[in-house]
Backbone as numpy.savetxt, mean C-alpha at the origin, in Angstrom:
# Nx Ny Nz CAx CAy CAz Cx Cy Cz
19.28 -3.67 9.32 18.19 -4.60 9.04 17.26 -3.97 8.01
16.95 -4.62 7.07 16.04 -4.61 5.82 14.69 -4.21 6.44
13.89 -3.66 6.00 12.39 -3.74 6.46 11.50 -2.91 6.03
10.07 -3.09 6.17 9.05 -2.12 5.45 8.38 -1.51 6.17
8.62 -0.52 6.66 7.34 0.22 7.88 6.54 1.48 7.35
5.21 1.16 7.60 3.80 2.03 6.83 3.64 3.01 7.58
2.95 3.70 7.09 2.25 4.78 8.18 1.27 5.28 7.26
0.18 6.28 7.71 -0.80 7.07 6.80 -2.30 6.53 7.28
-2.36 5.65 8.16 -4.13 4.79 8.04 -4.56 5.51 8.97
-5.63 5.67 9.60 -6.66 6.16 10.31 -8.30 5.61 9.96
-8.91 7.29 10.51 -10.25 6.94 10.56 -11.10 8.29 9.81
-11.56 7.68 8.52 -12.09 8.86 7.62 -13.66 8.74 7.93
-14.51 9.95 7.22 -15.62 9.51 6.90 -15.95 9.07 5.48
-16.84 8.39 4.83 -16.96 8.39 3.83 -17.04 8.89 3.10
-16.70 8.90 1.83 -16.23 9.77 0.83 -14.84 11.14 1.04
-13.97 10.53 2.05 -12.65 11.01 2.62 -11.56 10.21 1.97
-10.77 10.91 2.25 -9.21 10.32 1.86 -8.29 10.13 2.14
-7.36 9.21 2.29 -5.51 9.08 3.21 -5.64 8.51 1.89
-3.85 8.29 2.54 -2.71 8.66 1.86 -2.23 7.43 2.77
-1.70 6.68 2.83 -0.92 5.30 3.11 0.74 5.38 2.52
1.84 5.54 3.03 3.22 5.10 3.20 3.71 4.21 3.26
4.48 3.42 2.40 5.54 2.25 2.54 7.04 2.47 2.73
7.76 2.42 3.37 9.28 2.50 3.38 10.35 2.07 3.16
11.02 1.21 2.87 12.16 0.31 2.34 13.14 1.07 3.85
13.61 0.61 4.76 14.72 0.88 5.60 16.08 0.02 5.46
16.99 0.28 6.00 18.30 -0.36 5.64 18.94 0.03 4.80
20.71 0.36 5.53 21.48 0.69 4.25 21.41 -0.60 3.31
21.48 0.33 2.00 22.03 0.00 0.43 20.29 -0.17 0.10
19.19 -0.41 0.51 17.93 -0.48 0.34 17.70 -0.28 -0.57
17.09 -0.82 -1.90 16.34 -0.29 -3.28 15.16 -0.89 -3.52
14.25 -0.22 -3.30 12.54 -0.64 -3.73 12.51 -1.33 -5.18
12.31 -2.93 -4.59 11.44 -3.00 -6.50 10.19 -2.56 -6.27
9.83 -4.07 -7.52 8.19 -4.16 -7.19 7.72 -4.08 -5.66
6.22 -2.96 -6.06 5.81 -2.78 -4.60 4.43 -3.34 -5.00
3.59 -3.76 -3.97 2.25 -3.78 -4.05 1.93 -3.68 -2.65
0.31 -2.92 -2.91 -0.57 -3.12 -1.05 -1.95 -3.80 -1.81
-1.92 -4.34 -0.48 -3.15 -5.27 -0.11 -4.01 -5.13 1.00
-5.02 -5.73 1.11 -5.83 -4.81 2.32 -6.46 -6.78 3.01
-6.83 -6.50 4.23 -8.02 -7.79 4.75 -8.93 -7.26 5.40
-10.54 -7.67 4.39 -11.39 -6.35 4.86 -12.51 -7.72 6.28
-13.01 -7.00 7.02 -13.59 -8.25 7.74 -14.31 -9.27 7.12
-13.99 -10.62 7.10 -14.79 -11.81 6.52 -14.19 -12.21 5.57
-13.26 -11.53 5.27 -12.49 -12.21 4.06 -11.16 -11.84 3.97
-10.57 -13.01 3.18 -9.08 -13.13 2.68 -8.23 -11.69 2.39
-7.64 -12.13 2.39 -6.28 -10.95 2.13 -5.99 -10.97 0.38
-6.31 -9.65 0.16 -6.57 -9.10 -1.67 -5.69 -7.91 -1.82
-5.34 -8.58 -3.25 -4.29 -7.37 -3.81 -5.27 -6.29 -4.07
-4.70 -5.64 -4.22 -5.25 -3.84 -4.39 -4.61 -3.26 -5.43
-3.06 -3.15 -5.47 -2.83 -2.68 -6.59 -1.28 -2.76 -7.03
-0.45 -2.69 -7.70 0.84 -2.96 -7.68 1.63 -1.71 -8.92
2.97 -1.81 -8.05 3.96 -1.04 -8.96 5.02 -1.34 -9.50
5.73 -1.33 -10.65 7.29 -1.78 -10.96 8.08 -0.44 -10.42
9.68 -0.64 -10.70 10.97 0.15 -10.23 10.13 1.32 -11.20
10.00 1.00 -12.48 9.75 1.83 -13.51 8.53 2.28 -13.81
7.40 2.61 -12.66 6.34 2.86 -12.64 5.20 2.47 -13.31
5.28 1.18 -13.76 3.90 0.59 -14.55 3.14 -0.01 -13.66
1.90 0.49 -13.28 1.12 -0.07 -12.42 -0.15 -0.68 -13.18
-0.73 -1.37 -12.13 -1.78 -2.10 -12.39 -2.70 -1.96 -11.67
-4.18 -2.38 -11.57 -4.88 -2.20 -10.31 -6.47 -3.26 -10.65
-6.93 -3.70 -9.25 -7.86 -4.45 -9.83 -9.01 -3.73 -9.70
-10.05 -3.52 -10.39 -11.16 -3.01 -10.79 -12.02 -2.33 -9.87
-11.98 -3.11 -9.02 -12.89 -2.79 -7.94 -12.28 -1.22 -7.12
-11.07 -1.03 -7.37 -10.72 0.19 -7.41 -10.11 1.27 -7.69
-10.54 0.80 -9.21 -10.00 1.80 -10.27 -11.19 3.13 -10.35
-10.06 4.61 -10.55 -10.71 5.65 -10.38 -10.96 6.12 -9.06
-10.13 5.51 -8.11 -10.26 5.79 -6.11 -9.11 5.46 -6.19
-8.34 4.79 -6.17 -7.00 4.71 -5.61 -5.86 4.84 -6.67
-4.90 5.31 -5.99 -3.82 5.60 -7.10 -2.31 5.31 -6.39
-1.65 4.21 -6.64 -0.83 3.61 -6.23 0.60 5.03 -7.26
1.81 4.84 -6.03 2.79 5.71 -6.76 3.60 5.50 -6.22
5.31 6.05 -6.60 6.37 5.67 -5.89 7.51 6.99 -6.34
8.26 6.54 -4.96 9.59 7.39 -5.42 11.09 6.84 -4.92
11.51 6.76 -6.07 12.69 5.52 -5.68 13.52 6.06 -5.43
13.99 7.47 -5.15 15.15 8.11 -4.33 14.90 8.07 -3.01
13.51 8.00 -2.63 12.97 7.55 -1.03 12.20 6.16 -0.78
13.13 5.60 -1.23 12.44 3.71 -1.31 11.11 3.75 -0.50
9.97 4.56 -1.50 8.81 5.03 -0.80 7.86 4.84 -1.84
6.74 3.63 -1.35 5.78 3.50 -2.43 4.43 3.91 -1.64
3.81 4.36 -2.26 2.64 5.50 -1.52 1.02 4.58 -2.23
-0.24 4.68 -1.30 -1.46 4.52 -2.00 -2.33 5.63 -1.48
-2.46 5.97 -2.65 -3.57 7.64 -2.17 -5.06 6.53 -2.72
-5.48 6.97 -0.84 -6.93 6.20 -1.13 -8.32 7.59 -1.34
-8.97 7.42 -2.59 -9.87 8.84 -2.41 -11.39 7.92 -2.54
-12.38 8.84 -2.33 -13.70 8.55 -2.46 -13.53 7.48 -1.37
-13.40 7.01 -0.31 -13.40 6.43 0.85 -15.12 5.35 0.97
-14.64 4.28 0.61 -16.27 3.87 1.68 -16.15 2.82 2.89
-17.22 2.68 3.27 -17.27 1.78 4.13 -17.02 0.59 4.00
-17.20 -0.15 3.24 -16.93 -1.29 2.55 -15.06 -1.43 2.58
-14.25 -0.61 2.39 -13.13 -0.15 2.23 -12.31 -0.42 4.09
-13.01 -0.72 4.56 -12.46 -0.66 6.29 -11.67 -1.85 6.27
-10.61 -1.68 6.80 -10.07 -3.34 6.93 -8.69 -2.89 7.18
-7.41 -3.59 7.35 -6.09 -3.54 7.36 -5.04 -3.53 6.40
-4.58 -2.85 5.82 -3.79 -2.21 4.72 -2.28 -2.95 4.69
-1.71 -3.39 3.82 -0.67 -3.93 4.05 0.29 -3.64 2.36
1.69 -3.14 2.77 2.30 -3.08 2.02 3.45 -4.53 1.98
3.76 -4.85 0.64 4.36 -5.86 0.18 5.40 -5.21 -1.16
6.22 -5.83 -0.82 7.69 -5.47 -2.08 8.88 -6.21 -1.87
9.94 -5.70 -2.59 11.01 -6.76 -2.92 12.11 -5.68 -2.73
13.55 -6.17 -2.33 14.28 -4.99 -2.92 15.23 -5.99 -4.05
15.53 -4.98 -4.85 16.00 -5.50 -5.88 17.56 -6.46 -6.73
17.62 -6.58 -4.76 18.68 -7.89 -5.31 18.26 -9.15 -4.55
16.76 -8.74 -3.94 16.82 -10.17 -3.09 15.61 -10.59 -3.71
15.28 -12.27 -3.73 14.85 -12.87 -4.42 12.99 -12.98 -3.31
13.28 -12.25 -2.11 12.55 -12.59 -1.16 12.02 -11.37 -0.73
10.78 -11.57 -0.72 9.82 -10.04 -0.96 9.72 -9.94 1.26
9.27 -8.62 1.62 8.65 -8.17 2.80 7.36 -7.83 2.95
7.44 -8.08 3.87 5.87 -7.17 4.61 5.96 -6.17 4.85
5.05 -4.97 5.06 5.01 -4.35 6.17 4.24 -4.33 7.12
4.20 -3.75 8.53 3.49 -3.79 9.64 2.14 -3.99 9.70
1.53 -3.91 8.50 -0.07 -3.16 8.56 -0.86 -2.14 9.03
-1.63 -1.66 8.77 -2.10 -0.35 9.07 -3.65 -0.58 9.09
-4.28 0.30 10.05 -5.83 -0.18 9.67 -7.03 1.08 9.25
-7.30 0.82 8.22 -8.51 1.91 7.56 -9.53 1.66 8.17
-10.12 3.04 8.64 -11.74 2.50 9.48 -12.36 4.15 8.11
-13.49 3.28 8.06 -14.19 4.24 6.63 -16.07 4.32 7.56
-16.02 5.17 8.15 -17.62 5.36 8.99 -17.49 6.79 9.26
-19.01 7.26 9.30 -19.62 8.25 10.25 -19.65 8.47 11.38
């Protein structure tokens, strides 16, 4: 069975850092495009940042220069190193991707960032 399972979230203080895990499982498995997304309380579910097979990423503003989305496609493993941590930042982490013969992207489990003192 195909699937995406995370790991890496916890509970930082501010201005701390994780490291968030995505996985691709299942034989023949190949990571495409990956992206994570987060749902912080009170609001919708927002992209964060995205990757191709061939490492061109993107990211939306709000957290550029803190987060740095990366991957390694011999370990169908797309990674978000979260740094400078705030509070604002607390919410549930979710990885999203494709593998690259199916036309139909996954989830993964979610994970939840708590960013307090």
């Amino acid at each position: 069975q195909m699937q995406l399972v995370q790991s890496g979230g916890g509970l930082v203080e501010p201005g701390g850092s994780l490291r968030l895990s995505c996985v691709g499982t299942g034989i023949g498995f190949r990571l495409d495009l990956a992206r994570w997304y987060r749902q912080t309380p009170g609001n919708e579910r927002e992209l964060i940042a995205s990757i191709t097979r061939a490492g061109k990423t993107t990211y939306e503003d709000f957290v550029k220069g803190r987060f740095t989305i990366s991957r390694d496609n011999a370990k169908n493993t797309a990674y978000l190193q979260m740094d400078n941590l705030k509070p604002e930042d607390t919410g549930v982490y979710y990885c999203n991707a494709y593998e690259i013969r199916s036309p139909v992207g996954y989830w993964g489990q979610g994970t939840q960032v708590t960013v307090s003192s």
